[in-house]
CSV table of C-alpha atoms in Angstrom, one decimal:
chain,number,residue,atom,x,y,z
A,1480,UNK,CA,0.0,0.0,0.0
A,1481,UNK,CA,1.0,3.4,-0.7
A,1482,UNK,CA,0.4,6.3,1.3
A,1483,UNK,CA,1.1,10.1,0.3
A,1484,UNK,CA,2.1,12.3,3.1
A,1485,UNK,CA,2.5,15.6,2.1
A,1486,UNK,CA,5.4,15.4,-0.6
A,1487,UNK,CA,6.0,11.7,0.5
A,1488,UNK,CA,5.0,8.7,-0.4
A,1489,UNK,CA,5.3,5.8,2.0
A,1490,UNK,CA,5.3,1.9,1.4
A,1491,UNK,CA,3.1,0.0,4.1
A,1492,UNK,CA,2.9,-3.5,4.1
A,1493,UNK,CA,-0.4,-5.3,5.5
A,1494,UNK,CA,-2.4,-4.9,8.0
A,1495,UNK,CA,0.6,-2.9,10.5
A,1496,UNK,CA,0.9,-0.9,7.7
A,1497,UNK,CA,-2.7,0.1,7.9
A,1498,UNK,CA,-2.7,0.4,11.3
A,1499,UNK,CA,0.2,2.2,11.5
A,1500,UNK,CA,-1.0,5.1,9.5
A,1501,UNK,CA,-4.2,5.2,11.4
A,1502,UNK,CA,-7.0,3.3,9.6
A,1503,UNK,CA,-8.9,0.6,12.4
A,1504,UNK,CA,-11.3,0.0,9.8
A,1505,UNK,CA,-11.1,-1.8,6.6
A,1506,UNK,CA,-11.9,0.4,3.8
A,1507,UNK,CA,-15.5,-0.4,1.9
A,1508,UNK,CA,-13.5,-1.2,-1.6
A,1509,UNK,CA,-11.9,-4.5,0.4
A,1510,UNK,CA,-15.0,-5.8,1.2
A,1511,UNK,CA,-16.2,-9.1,-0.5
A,1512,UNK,CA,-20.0,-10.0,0.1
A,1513,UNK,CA,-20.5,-13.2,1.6
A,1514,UNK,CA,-23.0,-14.3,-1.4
A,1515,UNK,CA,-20.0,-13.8,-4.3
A,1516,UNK,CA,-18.0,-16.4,-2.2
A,1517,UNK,CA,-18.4,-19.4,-4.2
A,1518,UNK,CA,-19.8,-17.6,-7.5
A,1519,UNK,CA,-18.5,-18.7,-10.9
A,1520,UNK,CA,-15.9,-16.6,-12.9
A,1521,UNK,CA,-18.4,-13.9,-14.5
A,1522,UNK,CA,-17.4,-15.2,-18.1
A,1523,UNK,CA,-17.5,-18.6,-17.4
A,1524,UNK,CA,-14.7,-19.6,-19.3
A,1525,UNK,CA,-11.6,-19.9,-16.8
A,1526,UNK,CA,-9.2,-20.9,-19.5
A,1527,UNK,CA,-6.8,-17.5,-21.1
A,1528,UNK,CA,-4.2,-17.7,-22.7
A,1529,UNK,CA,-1.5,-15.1,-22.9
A,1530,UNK,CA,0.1,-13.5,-25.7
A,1531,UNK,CA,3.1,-15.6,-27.2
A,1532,UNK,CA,6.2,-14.2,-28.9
A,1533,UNK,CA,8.5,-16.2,-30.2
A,1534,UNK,CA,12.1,-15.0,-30.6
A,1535,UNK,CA,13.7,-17.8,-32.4
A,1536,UNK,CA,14.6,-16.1,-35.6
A,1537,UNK,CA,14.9,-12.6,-34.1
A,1538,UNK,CA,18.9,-12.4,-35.1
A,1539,UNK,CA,18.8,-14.7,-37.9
A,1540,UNK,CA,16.2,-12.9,-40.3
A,1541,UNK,CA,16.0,-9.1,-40.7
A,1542,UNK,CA,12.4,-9.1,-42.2
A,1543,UNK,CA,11.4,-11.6,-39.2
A,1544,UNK,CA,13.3,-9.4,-36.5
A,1545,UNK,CA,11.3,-6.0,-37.7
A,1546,UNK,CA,7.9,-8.1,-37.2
A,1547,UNK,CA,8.8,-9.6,-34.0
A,1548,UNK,CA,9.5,-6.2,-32.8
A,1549,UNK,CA,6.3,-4.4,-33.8
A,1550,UNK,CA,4.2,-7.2,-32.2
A,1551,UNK,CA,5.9,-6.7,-29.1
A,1552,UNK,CA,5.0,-2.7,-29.0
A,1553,UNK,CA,2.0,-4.1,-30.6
A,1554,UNK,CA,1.6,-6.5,-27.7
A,1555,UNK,CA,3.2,-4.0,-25.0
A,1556,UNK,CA,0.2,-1.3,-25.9
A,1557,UNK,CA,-2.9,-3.6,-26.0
A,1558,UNK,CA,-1.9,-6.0,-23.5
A,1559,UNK,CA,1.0,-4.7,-20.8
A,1560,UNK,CA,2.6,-8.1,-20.7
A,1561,UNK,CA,3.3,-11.8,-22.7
A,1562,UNK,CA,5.1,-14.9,-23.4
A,1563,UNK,CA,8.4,-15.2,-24.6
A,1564,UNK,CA,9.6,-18.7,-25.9
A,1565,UNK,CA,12.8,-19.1,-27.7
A,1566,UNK,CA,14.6,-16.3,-26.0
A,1567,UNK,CA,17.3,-18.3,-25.1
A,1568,UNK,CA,18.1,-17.7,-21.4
A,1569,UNK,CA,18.9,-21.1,-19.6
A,1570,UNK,CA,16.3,-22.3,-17.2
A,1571,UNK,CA,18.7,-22.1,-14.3
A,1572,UNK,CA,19.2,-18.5,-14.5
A,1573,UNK,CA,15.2,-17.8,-14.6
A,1574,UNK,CA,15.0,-19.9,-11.1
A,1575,UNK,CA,17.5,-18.4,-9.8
A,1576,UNK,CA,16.2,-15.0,-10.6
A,1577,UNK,CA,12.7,-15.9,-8.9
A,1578,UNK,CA,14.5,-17.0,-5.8
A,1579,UNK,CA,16.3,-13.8,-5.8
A,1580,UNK,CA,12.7,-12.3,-6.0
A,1581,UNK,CA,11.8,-14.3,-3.2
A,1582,UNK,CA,14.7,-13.4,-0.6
A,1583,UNK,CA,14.1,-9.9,-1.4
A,1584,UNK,CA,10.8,-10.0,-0.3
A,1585,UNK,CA,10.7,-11.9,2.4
A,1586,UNK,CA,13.4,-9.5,4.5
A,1587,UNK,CA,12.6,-6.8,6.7
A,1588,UNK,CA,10.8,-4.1,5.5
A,1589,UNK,CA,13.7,-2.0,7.4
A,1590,UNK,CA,16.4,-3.6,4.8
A,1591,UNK,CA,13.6,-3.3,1.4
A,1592,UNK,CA,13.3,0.3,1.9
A,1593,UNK,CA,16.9,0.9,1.4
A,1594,UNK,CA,16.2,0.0,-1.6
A,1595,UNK,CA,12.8,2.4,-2.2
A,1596,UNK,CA,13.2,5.8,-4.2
């Protein structure tokens, strides 16, 4: 959560964070009514699927390279995210990236706001 004091803004995590900067009741927008508990997704159809680029021939073929590059501003404007196969960066490195995403988050807020701008 993000709080603007005056010219600041201020990170608060959970519910200290909340009560820290004063609120003892839970806002109206966080409520859930009991009856929506256990209704069905409001489409029906619980299966998406995300944009997909592939990048396999992005440095091989020039004509290939200029399309792969407009569909991802393409993708970037319409969407805000998508799939990337083929971009060649070894499985190891992408878990050890989400375990570095994991450590970071899990320490003290006191050591993660060193790192807040």
């Amino acid at each position: 959560m993000l709080i603007v004091k005056g010219d600041m803004l201020e990170s608060f995590d959970g519910v200290k964070g909340l009560a820290d900067v004063g609120i003892d009741k839970i806002p109206h927008i966080f409520y859930q009514p009991p009856d929506n508990f256990n209704k069905a997704p409001v489409s029906g159809d619980t299966k998406f699927n995300f944009p997909i680029i592939d990048l396999e021939r992005v440095d091989k073929d020039p004509i290939q390279r200029k399309e792969i590059i407009e569909r991802v501003g393409n993708t970037s404007e319409k969407w805000g995210f998508f799939l990337v196969t083929n971009h060649g960066i070894p499985v190891s490195v992408l878990e050890e990236m989400k375990a570095g995403v994991h450590r970071f988050f899990e320490q003290d807020n006191e050591v993660k706001k060193e790192w807040h701008t």
